[in-house]
Amino acid sequence: MELSRRALLSSVGTAGTVAVAGCLDFAAGEGPQGPSGEIDELRCSDDSFRRLDQRFPEEGATYVTAYTPDEVRFELALQGAEKTYGSDLRVVLRCLDQDVDVEIASDEHIAIQRRTAAGWQDVRGTTDGSEATYPDDTKTVGSGGGYTWSLTLREEPVADTLSTVDLEVCPALGVGTHRFVYWGLPGDVAIGRQFEIIG
């Protein structure tokens, strides 16, 4: 797989470390070009664009700690809740329980969403109208195990977060409330954290 086509690449040690790729230099002073503030919904002018569906239940999607059906605790930590366009979003998922082995889905089972009046909507979508598929890979983790994501908040790196299909961000990222959700825990349990793009 080409390094330039993915932002999420490798798992290392007990917590997967995800490399950032596809970053483009941007002119000094360039900020978010998308809609700002409270918006009705995300709209894309490209008729072939198909926004990614939400594949997890809303309940628990913004909790700091989540429990699997077997009562195994996971935590999602976010480094800084206020971000500027072009800065790095660092997120860490880890298992909090001792003496457990839990199978979780790949690190690509994530959503990057914007809050709108119509609800949470993924900022990403397919470019040809097709439905996205996700890798079947799994990982067994114990205490302290999980994933680490480091994602540059620009359109190309955010789009390059799924290896199975080409995605785009449409419209462009804008100032407003967003969230990062991992939905690969057992029992379709999701865990997420909100963050603000402030300029």
mmCIF file of C-alpha atoms in Angstrom:
data_model
loop_
_atom_site.group_PDB
_atom_site.id
_atom_site.type_symbol
_atom_site.label_atom_id
_atom_site.label_comp_id
_atom_site.label_asym_id
_atom_site.label_seq_id
_atom_site.Cartn_x
_atom_site.Cartn_y
_atom_site.Cartn_z
ATOM 1 C CA MET A 1 0.000 0.000 0.000
ATOM 2 C CA GLU A 2 1.313 3.443 -0.896
ATOM 3 C CA LEU A 3 2.358 5.485 2.102
ATOM 4 C CA SER A 4 0.769 8.555 0.578
ATOM 5 C CA ARG A 5 -2.658 6.940 0.461
ATOM 6 C CA ARG A 6 -3.184 6.271 4.130
ATOM 7 C CA ALA A 7 -3.058 8.203 7.343
ATOM 8 C CA LEU A 8 -3.481 5.089 9.454
ATOM 9 C CA LEU A 9 -0.769 2.539 8.735
ATOM 10 C CA SER A 10 0.741 0.404 11.448
ATOM 11 C CA SER A 11 0.247 -1.077 14.877
ATOM 12 C CA VAL A 12 3.286 -1.274 17.151
ATOM 13 C CA GLY A 13 3.631 -2.832 20.616
ATOM 14 C CA THR A 14 0.644 -3.012 22.939
ATOM 15 C CA ALA A 15 -0.857 0.132 21.453
ATOM 16 C CA GLY A 16 -0.924 0.507 17.690
ATOM 17 C CA THR A 17 0.878 3.550 16.414
ATOM 18 C CA VAL A 18 -0.730 5.087 13.379
ATOM 19 C CA ALA A 19 1.465 7.074 11.059
ATOM 20 C CA VAL A 20 0.228 10.173 9.310
ATOM 21 C CA ALA A 21 0.583 10.320 5.575
ATOM 22 C CA GLY A 22 -0.684 12.320 2.650
ATOM 23 C CA CYS A 23 -0.046 15.670 4.337
ATOM 24 C CA LEU A 24 0.199 18.606 1.981
ATOM 25 C CA ASP A 25 1.996 21.842 2.712
ATOM 26 C CA PHE A 26 -0.377 24.748 2.936
ATOM 27 C CA ALA A 27 0.198 28.455 2.578
ATOM 28 C CA ALA A 28 0.874 30.500 5.677
ATOM 29 C CA GLY A 29 -2.358 31.864 7.078
ATOM 30 C CA GLU A 30 -4.569 29.327 5.310
ATOM 31 C CA GLY A 31 -7.305 28.124 7.610
ATOM 32 C CA PRO A 32 -10.404 25.962 7.379
ATOM 33 C CA GLN A 33 -12.392 26.640 4.231
ATOM 34 C CA GLY A 34 -15.574 24.763 5.165
ATOM 35 C CA PRO A 35 -18.778 25.992 6.814
ATOM 36 C CA SER A 36 -18.360 27.573 10.254
ATOM 37 C CA GLY A 37 -20.407 27.485 13.424
ATOM 38 C CA GLU A 38 -23.773 25.806 13.765
ATOM 39 C CA ILE A 39 -24.897 24.411 10.426
ATOM 40 C CA ASP A 40 -28.041 22.574 9.309
ATOM 41 C CA GLU A 41 -26.180 19.718 7.632
ATOM 42 C CA LEU A 42 -23.067 18.915 5.616
ATOM 43 C CA ARG A 43 -23.654 19.405 1.908
ATOM 44 C CA CYS A 44 -21.397 18.435 -1.001
ATOM 45 C CA SER A 45 -21.753 19.916 -4.480
ATOM 46 C CA ASP A 46 -20.406 16.705 -6.063
ATOM 47 C CA ASP A 47 -23.415 14.556 -7.051
ATOM 48 C CA SER A 48 -21.293 11.381 -7.012
ATOM 49 C CA PHE A 49 -20.247 11.927 -3.383
ATOM 50 C CA ARG A 50 -21.745 9.443 -0.889
ATOM 51 C CA ARG A 51 -21.260 10.353 2.759
ATOM 52 C CA LEU A 52 -20.183 7.549 5.094
ATOM 53 C CA ASP A 53 -23.038 6.125 7.125
ATOM 54 C CA GLN A 54 -22.889 5.931 10.905
ATOM 55 C CA ARG A 55 -22.350 2.248 11.696
ATOM 56 C CA PHE A 56 -22.625 2.365 15.450
ATOM 57 C CA PRO A 57 -25.338 3.183 17.990
ATOM 58 C CA GLU A 58 -25.366 6.774 19.200
ATOM 59 C CA GLU A 59 -25.365 5.735 22.840
ATOM 60 C CA GLY A 60 -21.857 5.780 24.250
ATOM 61 C CA ALA A 61 -20.266 7.301 21.178
ATOM 62 C CA THR A 62 -18.975 10.296 23.140
ATOM 63 C CA TYR A 63 -18.120 8.550 26.402
ATOM 64 C CA VAL A 64 -14.574 8.665 27.733
ATOM 65 C CA THR A 65 -14.928 5.087 29.023
ATOM 66 C CA ALA A 66 -16.888 2.271 27.379
ATOM 67 C CA TYR A 67 -17.757 -1.244 28.496
ATOM 68 C CA THR A 68 -17.948 -4.284 26.232
ATOM 69 C CA PRO A 69 -20.745 -6.842 26.763
ATOM 70 C CA ASP A 70 -18.288 -8.770 28.983
ATOM 71 C CA GLU A 71 -17.723 -5.638 31.104
ATOM 72 C CA VAL A 72 -14.191 -5.006 29.861
ATOM 73 C CA ARG A 73 -13.387 -1.313 30.175
ATOM 74 C CA PHE A 74 -11.813 0.763 27.427
ATOM 75 C CA GLU A 75 -10.762 4.392 27.573
ATOM 76 C CA LEU A 76 -10.376 6.850 24.698
ATOM 77 C CA ALA A 77 -8.034 9.739 25.502
ATOM 78 C CA LEU A 78 -7.703 12.891 23.415
ATOM 79 C CA GLN A 79 -4.736 15.233 23.558
ATOM 80 C CA GLY A 80 -6.311 18.685 23.605
ATOM 81 C CA ALA A 81 -9.963 19.411 22.851
ATOM 82 C CA GLU A 82 -9.355 22.615 20.861
ATOM 83 C CA LYS A 83 -7.554 22.251 17.557
ATOM 84 C CA THR A 84 -6.585 24.532 14.709
ATOM 85 C CA TYR A 85 -6.731 23.565 11.075
ATOM 86 C CA GLY A 86 -3.527 21.742 10.136
ATOM 87 C CA SER A 87 -2.689 20.700 13.697
ATOM 88 C CA ASP A 88 -2.387 17.072 14.817
ATOM 89 C CA LEU A 89 -5.210 15.211 16.515
ATOM 90 C CA ARG A 90 -3.746 12.506 18.787
ATOM 91 C CA VAL A 91 -6.138 9.888 20.151
ATOM 92 C CA VAL A 92 -5.310 6.833 22.279
ATOM 93 C CA LEU A 93 -7.534 3.804 22.896
ATOM 94 C CA ARG A 94 -6.500 1.454 25.689
ATOM 95 C CA CYS A 95 -7.904 -1.441 27.661
ATOM 96 C CA LEU A 96 -8.134 -0.634 31.376
ATOM 97 C CA ASP A 97 -8.686 -4.110 32.846
ATOM 98 C CA GLN A 98 -6.050 -6.533 34.076
ATOM 99 C CA ASP A 99 -5.747 -10.186 33.019
ATOM 100 C CA VAL A 100 -8.019 -9.964 29.971
ATOM 101 C CA ASP A 101 -7.644 -10.695 26.271
ATOM 102 C CA VAL A 102 -10.128 -8.930 24.043
ATOM 103 C CA GLU A 103 -10.453 -9.053 20.271
ATOM 104 C CA ILE A 104 -11.074 -5.665 18.684
ATOM 105 C CA ALA A 105 -11.514 -4.581 15.072
ATOM 106 C CA SER A 106 -8.878 -2.853 12.955
ATOM 107 C CA ASP A 107 -7.783 0.721 13.597
ATOM 108 C CA GLU A 108 -9.699 1.814 10.492
ATOM 109 C CA HIS A 109 -13.089 1.362 12.192
ATOM 110 C CA ILE A 110 -13.337 5.057 12.972
ATOM 111 C CA ALA A 111 -15.648 7.949 12.241
ATOM 112 C CA ILE A 112 -14.655 11.604 11.991
ATOM 113 C CA GLN A 113 -17.866 13.536 12.334
ATOM 114 C CA ARG A 114 -19.182 17.109 12.452
ATOM 115 C CA ARG A 115 -22.111 18.089 14.648
ATOM 116 C CA THR A 116 -24.999 19.610 12.684
ATOM 117 C CA ALA A 117 -28.657 20.389 13.335
ATOM 118 C CA ALA A 118 -29.421 17.149 11.469
ATOM 119 C CA GLY A 119 -27.187 15.185 13.869
ATOM 120 C CA TRP A 120 -23.618 13.922 13.687
ATOM 121 C CA GLN A 121 -22.391 13.445 10.101
ATOM 122 C CA ASP A 122 -19.117 11.970 8.884
ATOM 123 C CA VAL A 123 -17.004 14.527 7.045
ATOM 124 C CA ARG A 124 -15.796 11.791 4.657
ATOM 125 C CA GLY A 125 -17.429 9.972 1.779
ATOM 126 C CA THR A 126 -16.763 7.929 -1.338
ATOM 127 C CA THR A 127 -16.068 9.706 -4.595
ATOM 128 C CA ASP A 128 -18.031 7.382 -6.901
ATOM 129 C CA GLY A 129 -21.238 6.865 -4.941
ATOM 130 C CA SER A 130 -20.204 3.434 -3.682
ATOM 131 C CA GLU A 131 -20.659 2.194 -0.131
ATOM 132 C CA ALA A 132 -17.481 1.946 1.910
ATOM 133 C CA THR A 133 -16.217 -1.371 3.235
ATOM 134 C CA TYR A 134 -13.917 -1.864 6.213
ATOM 135 C CA PRO A 135 -11.047 -4.315 6.804
ATOM 136 C CA ASP A 136 -11.851 -7.593 8.562
ATOM 137 C CA ASP A 137 -8.552 -7.541 10.463
ATOM 138 C CA THR A 138 -8.724 -7.939 14.228
ATOM 139 C CA LYS A 139 -6.271 -7.503 17.067
ATOM 140 C CA THR A 140 -6.173 -9.172 20.483
ATOM 141 C CA VAL A 141 -5.321 -6.754 23.285
ATOM 142 C CA GLY A 142 -4.786 -7.051 27.011
ATOM 143 C CA SER A 143 -4.335 -4.497 29.769
ATOM 144 C CA GLY A 144 -2.996 -1.259 28.301
ATOM 145 C CA GLY A 145 -3.411 -2.512 24.745
ATOM 146 C CA GLY A 146 -5.241 -0.679 22.003
ATOM 147 C CA TYR A 147 -4.397 1.843 19.298
ATOM 148 C CA THR A 148 -2.894 5.274 18.902
ATOM 149 C CA TRP A 149 -3.980 7.568 16.084
ATOM 150 C CA SER A 150 -2.190 10.742 15.013
ATOM 151 C CA LEU A 151 -4.115 12.588 12.350
ATOM 152 C CA THR A 152 -3.373 15.937 10.731
ATOM 153 C CA LEU A 153 -6.546 18.025 10.509
ATOM 154 C CA ARG A 154 -6.487 18.758 6.800
ATOM 155 C CA GLU A 155 -8.675 17.295 4.081
ATOM 156 C CA GLU A 156 -6.256 14.818 2.489
ATOM 157 C CA PRO A 157 -4.994 13.146 5.687
ATOM 158 C CA VAL A 158 -8.550 12.923 7.046
ATOM 159 C CA ALA A 159 -9.691 11.337 3.784
ATOM 160 C CA ASP A 160 -6.793 8.861 3.779
ATOM 161 C CA THR A 161 -8.035 6.954 6.815
ATOM 162 C CA LEU A 162 -9.525 3.932 5.045
ATOM 163 C CA SER A 163 -7.450 1.555 2.923
ATOM 164 C CA THR A 164 -10.318 -0.190 1.137
ATOM 165 C CA VAL A 165 -11.689 2.766 -0.835
ATOM 166 C CA ASP A 166 -10.798 6.275 -1.958
ATOM 167 C CA LEU A 167 -12.469 8.888 0.223
ATOM 168 C CA GLU A 168 -12.797 12.653 0.110
ATOM 169 C CA VAL A 169 -13.758 15.261 2.672
ATOM 170 C CA CYS A 170 -16.699 17.296 1.388
ATOM 171 C CA PRO A 171 -17.323 20.072 2.177
ATOM 172 C CA ALA A 172 -13.915 21.170 3.441
ATOM 173 C CA LEU A 173 -13.242 21.141 7.170
ATOM 174 C CA GLY A 174 -14.705 24.124 8.984
ATOM 175 C CA VAL A 175 -14.792 25.748 12.393
ATOM 176 C CA GLY A 176 -17.151 23.811 14.643
ATOM 177 C CA THR A 177 -17.697 20.808 16.891
ATOM 178 C CA HIS A 178 -16.343 17.467 15.705
ATOM 179 C CA ARG A 179 -15.799 14.048 17.214
ATOM 180 C CA PHE A 180 -13.543 11.053 16.724
ATOM 181 C CA VAL A 181 -15.279 7.706 17.249
ATOM 182 C CA TYR A 182 -13.808 4.209 17.319
ATOM 183 C CA TRP A 183 -16.523 1.606 16.725
ATOM 184 C CA GLY A 184 -14.504 -1.610 16.726
ATOM 185 C CA LEU A 185 -15.113 -2.801 20.286
ATOM 186 C CA PRO A 186 -16.934 -6.127 20.910
ATOM 187 C CA GLY A 187 -20.715 -6.000 20.759
ATOM 188 C CA ASP A 188 -20.738 -3.026 18.361
ATOM 189 C CA VAL A 189 -19.752 -0.774 21.252
ATOM 190 C CA ALA A 190 -18.468 2.652 20.197
ATOM 191 C CA ILE A 191 -16.346 5.118 22.112
ATOM 192 C CA GLY A 192 -15.624 8.698 21.099
ATOM 193 C CA ARG A 193 -14.359 12.117 22.070
ATOM 194 C CA GLN A 194 -15.441 15.556 20.945
ATOM 195 C CA PHE A 195 -13.052 18.270 19.818
ATOM 196 C CA GLU A 196 -13.392 21.756 18.391
ATOM 197 C CA ILE A 197 -11.771 23.108 15.265
ATOM 198 C CA ILE A 198 -11.386 26.735 16.299
ATOM 199 C CA GLY A 199 -9.699 28.274 13.270
#
